[in-house]
Structure formats: C-alpha cells, structure tokens
Amino acid sequence: MAAPRPVAGPVALPVVHSWIANRPVEGRAGQRPAVNPATGAAFARVSLLDAAQAGSALAAARAAFPAWRAAPFRARARVLLEAREVVVQRAEEIARLVEQEQGKPAAEAHLVEVFPALEALKHLAVHAEELLKDEPVEAQVVLFAHKDCRLRYEPYGVVLVVTPWNYPFGVSLCGVAAALAAGNTVVLKPAPATAVVGLRIAEVFRAAGIPDGVLSVLSIDDALAPALVEDARLDKIVFTGSPATGRKVMASAAKNLTPVVLELGGKDPAVVCRDADLDRAARGIVWGAFVNAGQTCASVERVYVEEEVAEPFLARVVEETRKLRVGDPAAGEVEMGPLTLERQRTIVEEHVADAVAKGARVLTGGAARTGPGWFYPPTVLAGVDHTMRVMREETFGPVLPIMSVPSLEEAIRLANDTEYGLTASGWTRDPDNARRLESELQAGAVTINDCVYSYGEPTAPWGGFKKSGVGRTHGRAGLREMVQVKYVARDPTAGPMLWWFPYGRELDRLMPSAIRALHARSPWTRLAHQLRLLRFRRFRRRGRLASILKRADRLF
C-alpha cells in the first residue's frame, strides 16, 4: 500500500489515493471517509479524483492498449500468475482489510473473496489462450468450400469494470483478470463504500509487474460516475450492482452504443423436496442465507418446502440459525458481522416489518440490536406469502423467509414467480426431482444440494435470466464477453468468382439451376440440375469444381 498521508483533524487518518498508470494520484475533488461498519468509525480517508484526473486514466489505458493487445498470451499469463503469488503472500492482510471495511469476518473473506480470486487468476493464466484461440469454421455453402475460414477473438480495447461493495476484492479482481487476460486495458471503479479494498487491487498488479497504463483504479465522487460511463473512449463496460443502477448504466452507455455486461440482483429461491436430506438442506440453506450477512446477489432469499416435511425442516433451520455468533469480527470469533451500509439495514428492517404486519411469524431474530455498528441478527420468518416485500423484493440482508407448499409443482411455480433469475437451488435425493428442478427453475445457475458456491468455480458462467442482468462473467462465456468475434476468410484461388460482375444472361439462366442443384427436396432433381450446371461456361470457369467435388456429400 502506498505510504499514507496524514490529514489535519483531531485524529490523523491515513489517506488512500487512486492509482493511474502504476502511480498513486492524490485526488483534487475532496476526500471521503472509509468507515468500519462494525463500529461506525472512520479508519482512513480516500481522496477523490476530479473529471480531468479520471479522464487521464482513460487516456493512459488507450495509450497502453496496442502494446498489451500485441503481447503474447504467455506475457499476459505471467502477469496473472505473478498477481496470484502477490495475493497468496498478502492474503491475510487483504482478508483483514475486507473485514475492516466491508464487515465480513476475515475467515469468510479468505473463503469467498481471496480464494475465488486466486482460482480465477490461475484458470485464466492457464486456459485463456486455449479458450480464445482461432476456431476453424467449415463453410457450409459448397461454392465457398475452397475458402479457409476462422473465427478470431479480439479484445475490445478499454474496459470499464464497475464493482459492488458486497464482495469488493473477489468480484473486482475476477472482472479485472478476465479483461486483462483477453488483451484489454482496464479502468476499475470500485464501490465508494469499499474503495480502500478496491484500490488495493492496483497495488497487487503493480507488484506483479503490469505495464504502465494497463490498469488504473479510480475513486471518484458519485456525481462523476455518469460522465465516466458516458465517455466515448470506453469500448466495453462490465457492471455489477443493483438493478436500478444497472438501468442507469445501460442508458448512459447507449449514448455511445458502448456494449455492456450487467450482473444485477437476485431473489434466489431454494426448493426443499419431501425426500431431501433435511439436516443437509437446513445447514446448507442457513449458510446460503447468512453468508456475508445475506449481502450476496445469490443469497437464499426465499425457501419453498413441501408441507409434509415443513415442520421438521423449520425446526432444524431455527436450531442452526440460533448457533450463529454475530458481532464485530475484530473483537472475537463470529460467523456474521454487520451489514456494510446503514441504509441496507434500514431496508432489512422495512422488509421484516412489512412481513410481520401481513401475518408472518418471526421464529428467531427480527430486531436490530442497539449500540454501534450496523448489525441485524439472522432472522427466520414463517407464514410468509407473495404479498410480502420480503418474498418479492431483493432484501440483501440476513433474513430467511420460509413458505410451506403442497407440492413440488407449486414450489417451482412460486420459485419462478419473480422478476429475477440469477441462481436457484434444489434439495432432493431423487434423481427425477433433481432433473426436473434443473430443467424448470428459471435461473442462470441451478445447483442441487448446494447453493451460492458456483461463483467460486472459475469455469462456471455467472449471470442471470430476466432482470438479473445482461451477459455473463466467469467461465468461457464470461471471458468471451471481453472479446469481439471476427470472421476471417482467405481465398487461395485465382480468377473471378461465379457471382462477380458482369452478370449477363448466362448468369440469369444459371441461377435457377444452382438453386435447385443445392436446395431441391428431391435428390434426383438436385442431381439433374448439378449436371445441368456443367453446361454453363461461366460455372465451369468460375465454379471451383475441384473444391465442390471435395464436398460432394453436401450435394445430396
């Protein structure tokens, strides 16, 4: 980390700066406090760039792009592997910083932030070249059969990666790594609430030897964000955040037709079948609901359990939930820390209050504790239905509403009764039920007898159906979001093609036979017209007969 600079005031706090072209840059637009959500106290200040400074990062990225694009894959892989080693060496420091600024316990930060980042760096360094290599394409039109055709994957240029506060290290580093592996230069804008963690990524890559200008990490005032998204120097935008902000990003990007990937919200259901292993389902769902204090777009936010096993399942869930220790992670061993933002706790309180007012029962939790920090206890609700906000809106907090349903059919119907479709989980020991859940649940990822985890698997694409987003991150699909597809074809032959000027009457007579030779239903009709084509001098001279005969199987 760059040497902190003290500021005037009753308590001297370190000041953290943005990084442009491998150098820390003191912002000229004021400072913002970095706050520990467990205490409400500031532990640092972050200087904010003005518009001109942010623009200089885009200029640096544009200038660095030609050389980075031209660098062989092994050179880019070397940077990713060096970054991996830096993260390994600094893992404890990074996890503690996440704990301090975002609120999740350091043990959990290792698990869900550091570990996925390391796996992504390794996967991209090893496999990106293979995933993005040219693909031969065999021409299907026999008249083009002699051409050498390929699909080529080329980087966009300057990619803006905008990341959220709930996973400030893992999501940010994974997005940056994919863009870099594909040959893009990157400008990262981390969430204001967790900017210190995001800025640490610049230091990781600087230590890894990334060339100047290839990566910049910016902290800017919220008012400047729309202008950044609208900047014509951007070639692609990858945004992770709320649906409301995602709509604004898409609208702003549309002014320059800048392509976007949007990873937005979820209201992720779990379906518990009557044959499920209830102990496993309860423990897995409790983890999926309360990991990161429920501040995960893939959190289990709704449960539908078949009524035959609803009572024992609820008892197990409540038992597991009451075991969870909540508090300041820096002060002792806990499973759950605070919510990251005070306003997020307010949303949680509103959702619970709305549910209770409409008849829901609080089985455990249900009231914010007094004192410093933005804590809310893990809460289990029963007697819920789809009139309640907690079953329809993204809560993004430690609340687990559980609804008893008469059948698997009804569970699937209700699980799909949402405008979101990011992830879903099914809990069953019956292979037929598993296949049905995999087929009928409307989500970008469906997992059986586990939940949430797939973001940690670098081969798994990440993205949703419906209003959960546009495009994918992670895996082959996510890597290919970072490139443009180019079709390239070489013709090794000499002389004019059959369809080139001049046309003339002979071509006018030839084309009806060519159409029937290739597309008539009857093979005998096709054969008759194929033979007829040989009468035309133009076809004999321009038709590349040798190549056509090599693909004779396509003529019949």
Coordinates of C-alpha atoms in Angstrom, one line a residue:
M1 CA 0.0 0.0 0.0
A2 CA 1.2 3.5 -0.8
A3 CA 2.6 5.4 2.2
P4 CA -0.5 7.0 4.0
R5 CA -0.5 10.7 4.2
P6 CA -1.8 12.3 7.4
V7 CA -4.6 14.9 7.3
A8 CA -5.4 17.6 9.7
G9 CA -8.0 16.9 12.3
P10 CA -8.4 15.6 15.8
V11 CA -7.4 12.1 14.6
A12 CA -4.8 11.7 11.9
L13 CA -6.2 9.1 9.5
P14 CA -4.2 7.7 6.6
V15 CA -5.2 8.9 3.1
V16 CA -5.6 6.4 0.3
H17 CA -5.3 7.5 -3.3
S18 CA -6.3 6.3 -6.7
W19 CA -3.8 4.6 -9.0
I20 CA -3.3 5.7 -12.6
A21 CA -0.6 4.0 -14.7
N22 CA 1.0 2.3 -11.7
R23 CA 1.3 5.6 -9.7
P24 CA -0.8 6.8 -6.8
V25 CA -2.6 10.0 -7.6
E26 CA -3.9 12.4 -5.0
G27 CA -7.5 13.4 -5.9
R28 CA -8.4 17.0 -6.3
A29 CA -12.1 16.6 -5.6
G30 CA -12.0 16.2 -1.8
Q31 CA -12.0 13.2 0.4
R32 CA -14.4 10.6 1.6
P33 CA -14.1 8.7 4.9
A34 CA -13.6 4.9 4.9
V35 CA -15.9 3.6 7.6
N36 CA -15.8 0.3 9.6
P37 CA -19.4 -0.9 9.6
A38 CA -18.9 -2.8 12.9
T39 CA -18.1 0.4 14.8
G40 CA -19.3 3.3 12.6
A41 CA -15.8 4.9 12.9
A42 CA -13.6 6.0 10.1
F43 CA -10.3 4.3 9.8
A44 CA -9.0 6.1 6.7
R45 CA -9.8 8.7 4.1
V46 CA -10.0 8.3 0.4
S47 CA -9.1 11.1 -2.0
L48 CA -11.4 11.6 -4.9
L49 CA -10.3 12.3 -8.5
D50 CA -11.8 15.1 -10.5
A51 CA -13.0 14.7 -14.0
A52 CA -9.7 15.6 -15.6
Q53 CA -7.9 13.1 -13.5
A54 CA -10.3 10.4 -14.3
G55 CA -10.0 11.2 -17.9
S56 CA -6.2 10.8 -17.7
A57 CA -6.8 7.2 -16.6
L58 CA -8.8 6.6 -19.8
A59 CA -6.1 8.2 -21.9
A60 CA -3.4 6.1 -20.2
A61 CA -5.5 2.9 -20.9
R62 CA -6.0 3.9 -24.5
A63 CA -2.3 4.5 -25.0
A64 CA -1.3 1.2 -23.4
F65 CA -3.8 -0.9 -25.3
P66 CA -1.8 -1.5 -28.6
A67 CA 1.2 -3.0 -26.8
W68 CA -0.9 -5.0 -24.3
R69 CA -3.0 -6.4 -27.1
A70 CA 0.0 -7.4 -29.1
A71 CA 1.7 -9.0 -26.1
P72 CA 1.7 -12.8 -26.4
F73 CA -0.6 -14.8 -24.1
R74 CA 2.3 -16.0 -22.1
A75 CA 3.3 -12.5 -21.2
R76 CA -0.2 -11.7 -20.0
A77 CA -0.4 -15.0 -18.2
R78 CA 2.9 -14.2 -16.5
V79 CA 1.3 -11.0 -15.0
L80 CA -1.7 -13.0 -13.8
L81 CA 0.4 -15.7 -12.2
E82 CA 2.6 -13.0 -10.5
A83 CA -0.6 -11.3 -9.3
R84 CA -1.7 -14.7 -7.9
E85 CA 1.5 -15.0 -6.0
V86 CA 1.2 -11.5 -4.6
V87 CA -2.3 -12.3 -3.4
V88 CA -1.1 -15.5 -1.8
Q89 CA 1.6 -13.6 0.1
R90 CA -0.8 -10.8 1.2
A91 CA -3.9 -13.0 1.8
E92 CA -4.1 -12.3 5.5
E93 CA -3.7 -8.6 5.0
I94 CA -6.3 -8.5 2.3
A95 CA -8.8 -10.5 4.3
R96 CA -8.3 -8.3 7.4
L97 CA -8.9 -5.2 5.2
V98 CA -12.1 -6.6 3.8
E99 CA -13.2 -7.4 7.4
Q100 CA -12.4 -3.8 8.4
E101 CA -14.1 -2.0 5.5
Q102 CA -16.9 -4.4 4.4
G103 CA -17.7 -6.2 7.6
K104 CA -17.5 -10.0 6.8
P105 CA -15.2 -12.0 9.1
A106 CA -11.6 -12.5 7.9
A107 CA -12.1 -16.3 7.7
E108 CA -15.1 -15.7 5.4
A109 CA -13.2 -13.1 3.4
H110 CA -10.5 -15.8 2.8
L111 CA -13.2 -18.2 1.7
V112 CA -15.4 -16.0 -0.6
E113 CA -13.1 -13.2 -1.6
V114 CA -9.5 -14.3 -1.7
F115 CA -9.9 -18.0 -2.7
P116 CA -12.2 -17.3 -5.8
A117 CA -9.8 -14.5 -6.9
L118 CA -6.8 -16.9 -6.8
E119 CA -8.8 -19.6 -8.7
A120 CA -9.7 -17.1 -11.4
L121 CA -6.2 -15.9 -11.8
K122 CA -4.9 -19.5 -12.1
H123 CA -7.7 -20.6 -14.5
L124 CA -7.2 -17.6 -16.8
A125 CA -3.5 -17.8 -16.9
V126 CA -3.6 -21.5 -17.8
H127 CA -6.7 -21.6 -20.1
A128 CA -7.4 -18.2 -21.6
E129 CA -5.1 -18.8 -24.7
E130 CA -7.0 -22.1 -25.5
L131 CA -10.4 -20.5 -24.9
L132 CA -9.6 -17.6 -27.2
K133 CA -7.6 -19.2 -29.9
D134 CA -8.8 -19.0 -33.6
E135 CA -11.5 -21.5 -34.4
P136 CA -11.7 -23.1 -37.9
V137 CA -15.1 -22.8 -39.5
E138 CA -16.0 -25.2 -42.3
A139 CA -18.0 -23.3 -45.0
Q140 CA -21.5 -24.9 -45.4
V141 CA -22.1 -23.3 -48.9
V142 CA -20.3 -25.6 -51.4
L143 CA -19.4 -22.5 -53.5
F144 CA -17.3 -21.3 -50.6
A145 CA -15.8 -24.7 -49.8
H146 CA -12.3 -23.7 -51.0
K147 CA -12.0 -20.8 -48.6
D148 CA -10.0 -21.0 -45.3
C149 CA -12.4 -19.6 -42.7
R150 CA -11.9 -18.9 -39.0
L151 CA -13.4 -17.2 -36.0
R152 CA -11.0 -14.8 -34.3
Y153 CA -11.4 -13.4 -30.8
E154 CA -10.0 -9.9 -30.4
P155 CA -10.0 -7.6 -27.3
Y156 CA -12.4 -4.6 -27.2
G157 CA -9.9 -2.0 -26.1
V158 CA -10.5 -0.1 -22.9
V159 CA -12.9 -1.9 -20.5
L160 CA -14.5 -0.1 -17.5
V161 CA -15.2 -2.5 -14.6
V162 CA -17.6 -1.2 -12.0
T163 CA -17.9 -3.3 -8.9
P164 CA -20.0 -3.5 -5.8
W165 CA -19.4 -3.2 -2.1
N166 CA -20.5 -6.6 -1.0
Y167 CA -17.6 -8.5 -2.5
P168 CA -15.0 -5.7 -3.0
F169 CA -12.0 -7.8 -3.6
G170 CA -13.2 -11.0 -5.2
V171 CA -15.6 -9.6 -7.7
S172 CA -13.3 -6.7 -8.6
L173 CA -10.2 -8.9 -9.2
C174 CA -12.1 -11.6 -11.1
G175 CA -13.5 -9.0 -13.5
V176 CA -10.2 -7.2 -14.0
A177 CA -8.3 -10.5 -14.5
A178 CA -10.7 -11.7 -17.3
A179 CA -10.5 -8.4 -19.1
L180 CA -6.7 -8.4 -18.9
A181 CA -6.3 -12.0 -20.0
A182 CA -8.3 -11.2 -23.1
G183 CA -5.9 -8.3 -24.0
N184 CA -7.9 -5.3 -22.9
T185 CA -6.7 -2.5 -20.8
V186 CA -8.8 -1.8 -17.7
V187 CA -10.2 1.0 -15.6
L188 CA -11.6 -0.3 -12.4
K189 CA -14.1 1.8 -10.4
P190 CA -14.8 0.1 -7.0
A191 CA -17.8 1.0 -4.9
P192 CA -17.3 4.1 -2.8
A193 CA -18.2 2.2 0.4
T194 CA -15.3 -0.2 -0.1
A195 CA -12.9 1.8 -2.1
V196 CA -9.9 1.0 0.1
V197 CA -10.2 -2.7 -0.7
G198 CA -10.7 -1.9 -4.4
L199 CA -7.7 0.3 -4.6
R200 CA -5.6 -2.5 -3.1
I201 CA -6.0 -4.4 -6.4
A202 CA -3.9 -1.7 -8.2
E203 CA -1.1 -2.4 -5.8
V204 CA -1.4 -6.2 -6.4
F205 CA -0.9 -5.8 -10.1
R206 CA 1.8 -3.2 -9.8
A207 CA 3.7 -5.7 -7.7
A208 CA 3.0 -8.3 -10.3
G209 CA 4.8 -6.2 -13.0
I210 CA 1.8 -5.0 -15.0
P211 CA 2.9 -2.4 -17.6
D212 CA 2.0 1.3 -17.0
G213 CA -1.5 2.3 -18.1
V214 CA -2.8 -1.3 -18.5
L215 CA -4.7 -1.0 -15.2
S216 CA -5.9 2.0 -13.3
V217 CA -8.2 2.0 -10.2
L218 CA -10.2 5.1 -9.6
S219 CA -12.1 6.6 -6.6
I220 CA -14.4 9.3 -7.7
D221 CA -17.4 11.2 -6.4
D222 CA -20.8 9.6 -7.2
A223 CA -21.8 12.7 -9.2
L224 CA -18.9 12.0 -11.6
A225 CA -19.9 8.4 -12.3
P226 CA -22.4 9.0 -15.1
A227 CA -19.9 11.1 -17.1
L228 CA -17.3 8.3 -16.8
V229 CA -19.8 5.7 -18.1
E230 CA -20.7 8.0 -21.0
D231 CA -17.1 8.6 -22.0
A232 CA -16.6 7.7 -25.7
R233 CA -13.1 6.4 -25.0
L234 CA -14.7 3.3 -23.4
D235 CA -15.1 0.2 -25.5
K236 CA -16.9 -2.0 -23.0
I237 CA -18.5 -1.7 -19.6
V238 CA -18.8 -4.5 -17.1
F239 CA -21.1 -3.5 -14.2
T240 CA -22.0 -5.4 -11.1
G241 CA -24.6 -3.9 -8.8
S242 CA -28.2 -3.1 -8.2
P243 CA -30.9 -3.3 -11.0
A244 CA -31.7 0.4 -10.5
T245 CA -28.1 1.4 -11.1
G246 CA -27.7 -1.1 -13.9
R247 CA -30.6 0.5 -15.8
K248 CA -28.8 3.9 -15.5
V249 CA -25.5 2.4 -16.7
M250 CA -27.2 0.8 -19.7
A251 CA -29.0 4.1 -20.6
S252 CA -25.8 6.1 -20.3
A253 CA -23.8 3.6 -22.3
A254 CA -26.4 3.7 -25.0
K255 CA -25.4 7.2 -25.9
N256 CA -22.2 5.9 -27.5
L257 CA -23.6 2.4 -28.1
T258 CA -21.0 1.1 -25.7
P259 CA -21.7 -2.6 -25.1
V260 CA -22.4 -3.6 -21.5
V261 CA -22.4 -6.7 -19.3
L262 CA -24.7 -6.2 -16.3
E263 CA -24.7 -8.5 -13.3
L264 CA -27.6 -7.3 -11.3
G265 CA -29.8 -8.5 -8.4
G266 CA -31.5 -11.8 -7.4
K267 CA -34.3 -13.1 -5.3
D268 CA -32.8 -16.6 -5.2
P269 CA -35.1 -19.4 -4.2
A270 CA -34.4 -22.8 -2.6
V271 CA -36.8 -25.7 -3.1
V272 CA -36.8 -28.4 -0.5
C273 CA -38.4 -31.6 -1.6
R274 CA -40.1 -34.1 0.8
D275 CA -37.3 -36.6 0.1
A276 CA -34.5 -34.2 0.9
D277 CA -31.8 -34.8 3.5
L278 CA -33.3 -32.2 5.9
D279 CA -30.1 -31.9 8.0
R280 CA -28.0 -31.1 4.9
A281 CA -30.7 -28.8 3.5
A282 CA -31.1 -26.9 6.7
R283 CA -27.3 -26.4 7.2
G284 CA -26.7 -25.5 3.5
I285 CA -29.6 -23.1 3.3
V286 CA -28.7 -21.4 6.6
W287 CA -25.2 -20.8 5.2
G288 CA -26.6 -19.7 1.8
A289 CA -28.9 -17.2 3.5
F290 CA -26.5 -15.7 6.0
V291 CA -23.0 -15.8 4.5
N292 CA -21.8 -12.2 4.2
A293 CA -24.8 -11.2 6.3
G294 CA -27.1 -12.1 3.4
Q295 CA -25.5 -9.4 1.3
T296 CA -25.0 -11.7 -1.7
C297 CA -26.8 -11.4 -5.0
A298 CA -27.0 -15.3 -4.9
S299 CA -28.1 -15.5 -1.3
V300 CA -31.0 -17.8 -0.5
E301 CA -33.8 -15.2 -0.1
R302 CA -36.8 -17.5 -0.3
V303 CA -37.4 -21.1 0.6
Y304 CA -40.3 -23.3 -0.5
V305 CA -40.6 -26.5 1.4
E306 CA -43.1 -29.3 0.8
E307 CA -45.6 -29.2 3.6
E308 CA -45.0 -32.9 4.5
V309 CA -41.6 -32.0 5.9
A310 CA -42.1 -28.3 6.6
E311 CA -42.2 -28.6 10.4
P312 CA -39.0 -30.6 10.9
F313 CA -37.2 -28.5 8.4
L314 CA -38.2 -25.3 10.1
A315 CA -37.1 -26.7 13.4
R316 CA -33.7 -27.6 12.0
V317 CA -33.3 -24.2 10.3
V318 CA -34.1 -22.3 13.6
E319 CA -31.7 -24.5 15.5
E320 CA -28.8 -23.9 13.1
T321 CA -29.6 -20.2 12.9
R322 CA -29.5 -19.7 16.7
K323 CA -26.0 -21.2 16.7
L324 CA -24.6 -18.2 14.7
R325 CA -22.5 -15.8 16.5
V326 CA -22.9 -12.1 15.5
G327 CA -20.6 -9.2 16.3
D328 CA -17.6 -7.3 15.4
P329 CA -15.3 -9.7 13.7
A330 CA -12.2 -7.9 15.0
A331 CA -13.4 -8.4 18.6
G332 CA -13.9 -12.2 18.7
E333 CA -15.0 -15.3 16.8
V334 CA -18.2 -14.7 14.9
E335 CA -20.0 -16.2 11.9
M336 CA -21.7 -13.0 10.9
G337 CA -20.6 -9.4 11.0
P338 CA -22.5 -6.2 10.4
L339 CA -24.3 -5.1 7.3
T340 CA -21.9 -2.9 5.2
L341 CA -24.3 0.1 4.9
E342 CA -26.7 1.7 7.4
R343 CA -29.2 2.2 4.6
Q344 CA -29.1 -1.6 3.9
R345 CA -30.1 -2.3 7.5
T346 CA -33.0 0.0 7.1
I347 CA -34.2 -1.9 4.1
V348 CA -34.0 -5.2 6.0
E349 CA -36.0 -3.7 8.9
E350 CA -38.6 -2.5 6.5
H351 CA -39.0 -5.9 4.8
V352 CA -39.3 -7.7 8.2
A353 CA -41.9 -5.1 9.5
D354 CA -43.9 -5.4 6.3
A355 CA -44.0 -9.2 6.6
V356 CA -45.0 -9.2 10.2
A357 CA -47.7 -6.7 9.6
K358 CA -49.1 -9.0 6.9
G359 CA -49.1 -12.1 9.2
A360 CA -45.6 -13.6 9.1
R361 CA -44.1 -15.1 12.3
V362 CA -40.6 -14.4 13.5
L363 CA -39.1 -17.6 14.6
T364 CA -35.7 -16.1 15.6
G365 CA -34.1 -12.7 15.3
G366 CA -36.2 -9.9 13.9
A367 CA -34.9 -6.8 15.7
A368 CA -31.8 -4.7 15.2
R369 CA -29.5 -4.5 18.2
T370 CA -28.7 -1.2 19.8
G371 CA -25.2 0.2 20.0
P372 CA -22.5 1.0 17.4
G373 CA -22.4 -0.8 14.1
W374 CA -25.0 -1.8 11.5
F375 CA -25.9 -5.2 12.9
Y376 CA -29.0 -7.1 12.3
P377 CA -29.5 -10.7 13.7
P378 CA -30.0 -13.7 11.4
T379 CA -33.8 -13.8 11.1
V380 CA -36.1 -16.7 10.1
L381 CA -39.7 -16.0 9.1
A382 CA -42.6 -18.4 8.6
G383 CA -46.1 -17.9 7.5
V384 CA -45.0 -15.8 4.5
D385 CA -46.6 -15.3 1.1
H386 CA -46.1 -13.4 -2.1
T387 CA -48.0 -10.3 -0.9
M388 CA -45.0 -9.5 1.3
R389 CA -42.0 -7.4 0.1
V390 CA -39.6 -10.0 1.7
M391 CA -40.8 -12.5 -0.9
R392 CA -40.7 -10.3 -3.9
E393 CA -38.0 -7.6 -3.5
E394 CA -34.3 -8.1 -3.0
T395 CA -33.8 -7.9 0.7
F396 CA -30.0 -8.2 0.6
G397 CA -29.7 -8.9 4.3
P398 CA -29.8 -11.7 6.9
V399 CA -33.5 -12.7 6.5
L400 CA -34.7 -16.2 5.6
P401 CA -38.5 -16.4 4.8
I402 CA -39.8 -20.0 4.5
M403 CA -43.1 -20.9 2.9
S404 CA -44.8 -24.3 3.1
V405 CA -46.3 -25.5 -0.2
P406 CA -48.4 -28.5 -1.0
S407 CA -46.4 -29.9 -3.9
L408 CA -43.2 -29.7 -5.9
E409 CA -45.2 -28.2 -8.8
E410 CA -46.4 -25.4 -6.6
A411 CA -42.8 -24.8 -5.3
I412 CA -41.4 -24.5 -8.8
R413 CA -44.3 -22.2 -9.8
L414 CA -43.7 -19.9 -6.9
A415 CA -39.9 -20.0 -7.2
N416 CA -40.3 -18.8 -10.8
D417 CA -42.8 -16.1 -9.8
T418 CA -40.2 -13.3 -9.7
E419 CA -38.7 -10.7 -12.0
Y420 CA -35.2 -12.1 -11.1
G421 CA -33.4 -15.2 -12.2
L422 CA -29.9 -15.3 -11.0
T423 CA -29.5 -18.6 -9.1
A424 CA -31.7 -21.2 -7.6
S425 CA -31.1 -24.4 -5.6
G426 CA -33.0 -27.6 -5.2
W427 CA -32.7 -30.0 -2.3
T428 CA -33.6 -33.6 -3.0
R429 CA -32.3 -37.2 -3.1
D430 CA -34.5 -38.2 -6.0
P431 CA -32.7 -38.0 -9.4
D432 CA -36.0 -37.4 -11.2
N433 CA -36.7 -34.4 -8.9
A434 CA -33.2 -33.2 -9.5
R435 CA -33.6 -33.3 -13.3
R436 CA -37.0 -31.6 -13.0
L437 CA -35.6 -28.8 -10.9
E438 CA -32.6 -28.3 -13.2
S439 CA -35.0 -28.1 -16.2
E440 CA -37.8 -26.0 -14.8
L441 CA -36.2 -23.5 -12.4
Q442 CA -35.7 -20.2 -14.3
A443 CA -32.2 -19.1 -13.3
G444 CA -28.7 -18.7 -14.7
A445 CA -27.4 -21.3 -12.3
V446 CA -29.3 -24.1 -10.7
T447 CA -27.5 -26.2 -8.1
I448 CA -28.8 -29.4 -6.4
N449 CA -28.0 -30.0 -2.7
D450 CA -25.8 -26.9 -2.5
C451 CA -26.1 -23.2 -3.1
V452 CA -24.3 -19.9 -3.8
Y453 CA -20.9 -21.6 -4.3
S454 CA -20.7 -21.5 -8.1
Y455 CA -19.1 -18.1 -8.3
G456 CA -16.1 -19.7 -6.7
E457 CA -15.8 -22.1 -9.7
P458 CA -13.9 -20.3 -12.5
T459 CA -15.4 -22.5 -15.2
A460 CA -19.0 -21.7 -14.2
P461 CA -20.6 -18.8 -16.1
W462 CA -22.2 -16.1 -13.8
G463 CA -25.2 -14.2 -14.9
G464 CA -29.0 -14.4 -14.8
F465 CA -32.3 -14.6 -16.6
K466 CA -34.9 -11.9 -16.6
K467 CA -34.0 -8.7 -14.8
S468 CA -30.9 -10.3 -13.1
G469 CA -28.7 -9.0 -15.9
V470 CA -27.3 -9.0 -19.4
G471 CA -24.4 -11.2 -20.5
R472 CA -22.1 -13.3 -18.4
T473 CA -19.0 -13.1 -16.3
H474 CA -16.8 -16.0 -15.3
G475 CA -16.1 -19.1 -17.4
R476 CA -15.8 -19.4 -21.1
A477 CA -18.9 -17.3 -21.6
G478 CA -17.6 -14.5 -19.3
L479 CA -14.1 -14.5 -21.0
R480 CA -15.7 -14.2 -24.4
E481 CA -17.7 -11.2 -23.2
M482 CA -14.3 -9.5 -23.1
V483 CA -13.6 -10.0 -26.8
Q484 CA -15.2 -9.2 -30.1
V485 CA -15.7 -12.0 -32.6
K486 CA -14.2 -11.5 -36.1
Y487 CA -14.9 -13.8 -39.0
V488 CA -11.8 -14.1 -41.3
A489 CA -11.6 -16.0 -44.6
R490 CA -8.9 -16.5 -47.1
D491 CA -9.4 -17.4 -50.7
P492 CA -6.3 -19.1 -52.1
T493 CA -7.6 -19.4 -55.7
A494 CA -7.1 -17.1 -58.7
G495 CA -9.6 -15.6 -61.1
P496 CA -13.1 -14.1 -60.6
M497 CA -15.8 -15.7 -58.5
L498 CA -19.0 -17.0 -60.0
W499 CA -21.1 -14.1 -58.7
W500 CA -18.9 -11.2 -59.6
F501 CA -19.7 -8.7 -62.3
P502 CA -20.6 -8.7 -65.1
Y503 CA -23.8 -10.6 -64.7
G504 CA -25.3 -11.1 -68.1
R505 CA -27.9 -13.5 -69.4
E506 CA -25.9 -16.7 -68.8
L507 CA -25.9 -16.0 -65.0
D508 CA -29.6 -15.3 -65.2
R509 CA -30.2 -18.7 -66.7
L510 CA -27.6 -20.4 -64.4
M511 CA -29.0 -19.3 -61.0
P512 CA -32.3 -21.2 -61.1
S513 CA -30.4 -24.4 -61.8
A514 CA -27.9 -23.5 -59.0
I515 CA -30.8 -23.1 -56.5
R516 CA -32.3 -26.4 -57.5
A517 CA -29.0 -28.1 -57.5
L518 CA -28.4 -27.3 -53.9
H519 CA -31.9 -27.0 -52.3
A520 CA -34.5 -29.0 -54.2
R521 CA -36.2 -31.5 -52.0
S522 CA -35.7 -34.5 -54.3
P523 CA -32.1 -35.8 -54.6
W524 CA -32.8 -36.7 -58.2
T525 CA -33.9 -33.2 -59.0
R526 CA -30.7 -31.9 -57.3
L527 CA -28.6 -34.3 -59.4
A528 CA -30.2 -33.3 -62.6
H529 CA -29.5 -29.6 -62.0
Q530 CA -26.0 -30.3 -60.8
L531 CA -25.3 -31.9 -64.1
R532 CA -27.0 -29.1 -66.0
L533 CA -24.7 -26.6 -64.3
L534 CA -21.8 -28.1 -66.2
R535 CA -23.3 -26.8 -69.4
F536 CA -22.6 -23.2 -68.4
R537 CA -19.2 -21.9 -69.4
R538 CA -19.3 -19.4 -66.5
F539 CA -19.8 -22.2 -64.0
R540 CA -17.0 -24.3 -65.4
R541 CA -14.6 -21.3 -65.4
R542 CA -15.6 -19.7 -62.1
G543 CA -17.2 -22.5 -60.0
R544 CA -14.1 -24.0 -58.4
L545 CA -15.2 -27.5 -59.3
A546 CA -12.4 -29.3 -57.6
S547 CA -13.4 -27.8 -54.3
I548 CA -17.0 -28.6 -54.8
L549 CA -16.3 -32.2 -55.6
K550 CA -14.3 -32.5 -52.3
R551 CA -17.6 -31.6 -50.5
A552 CA -19.8 -33.8 -52.7
D553 CA -21.5 -35.1 -49.6
R554 CA -23.3 -31.8 -49.3
L555 CA -24.8 -32.1 -52.7
F556 CA -27.0 -35.0 -51.8

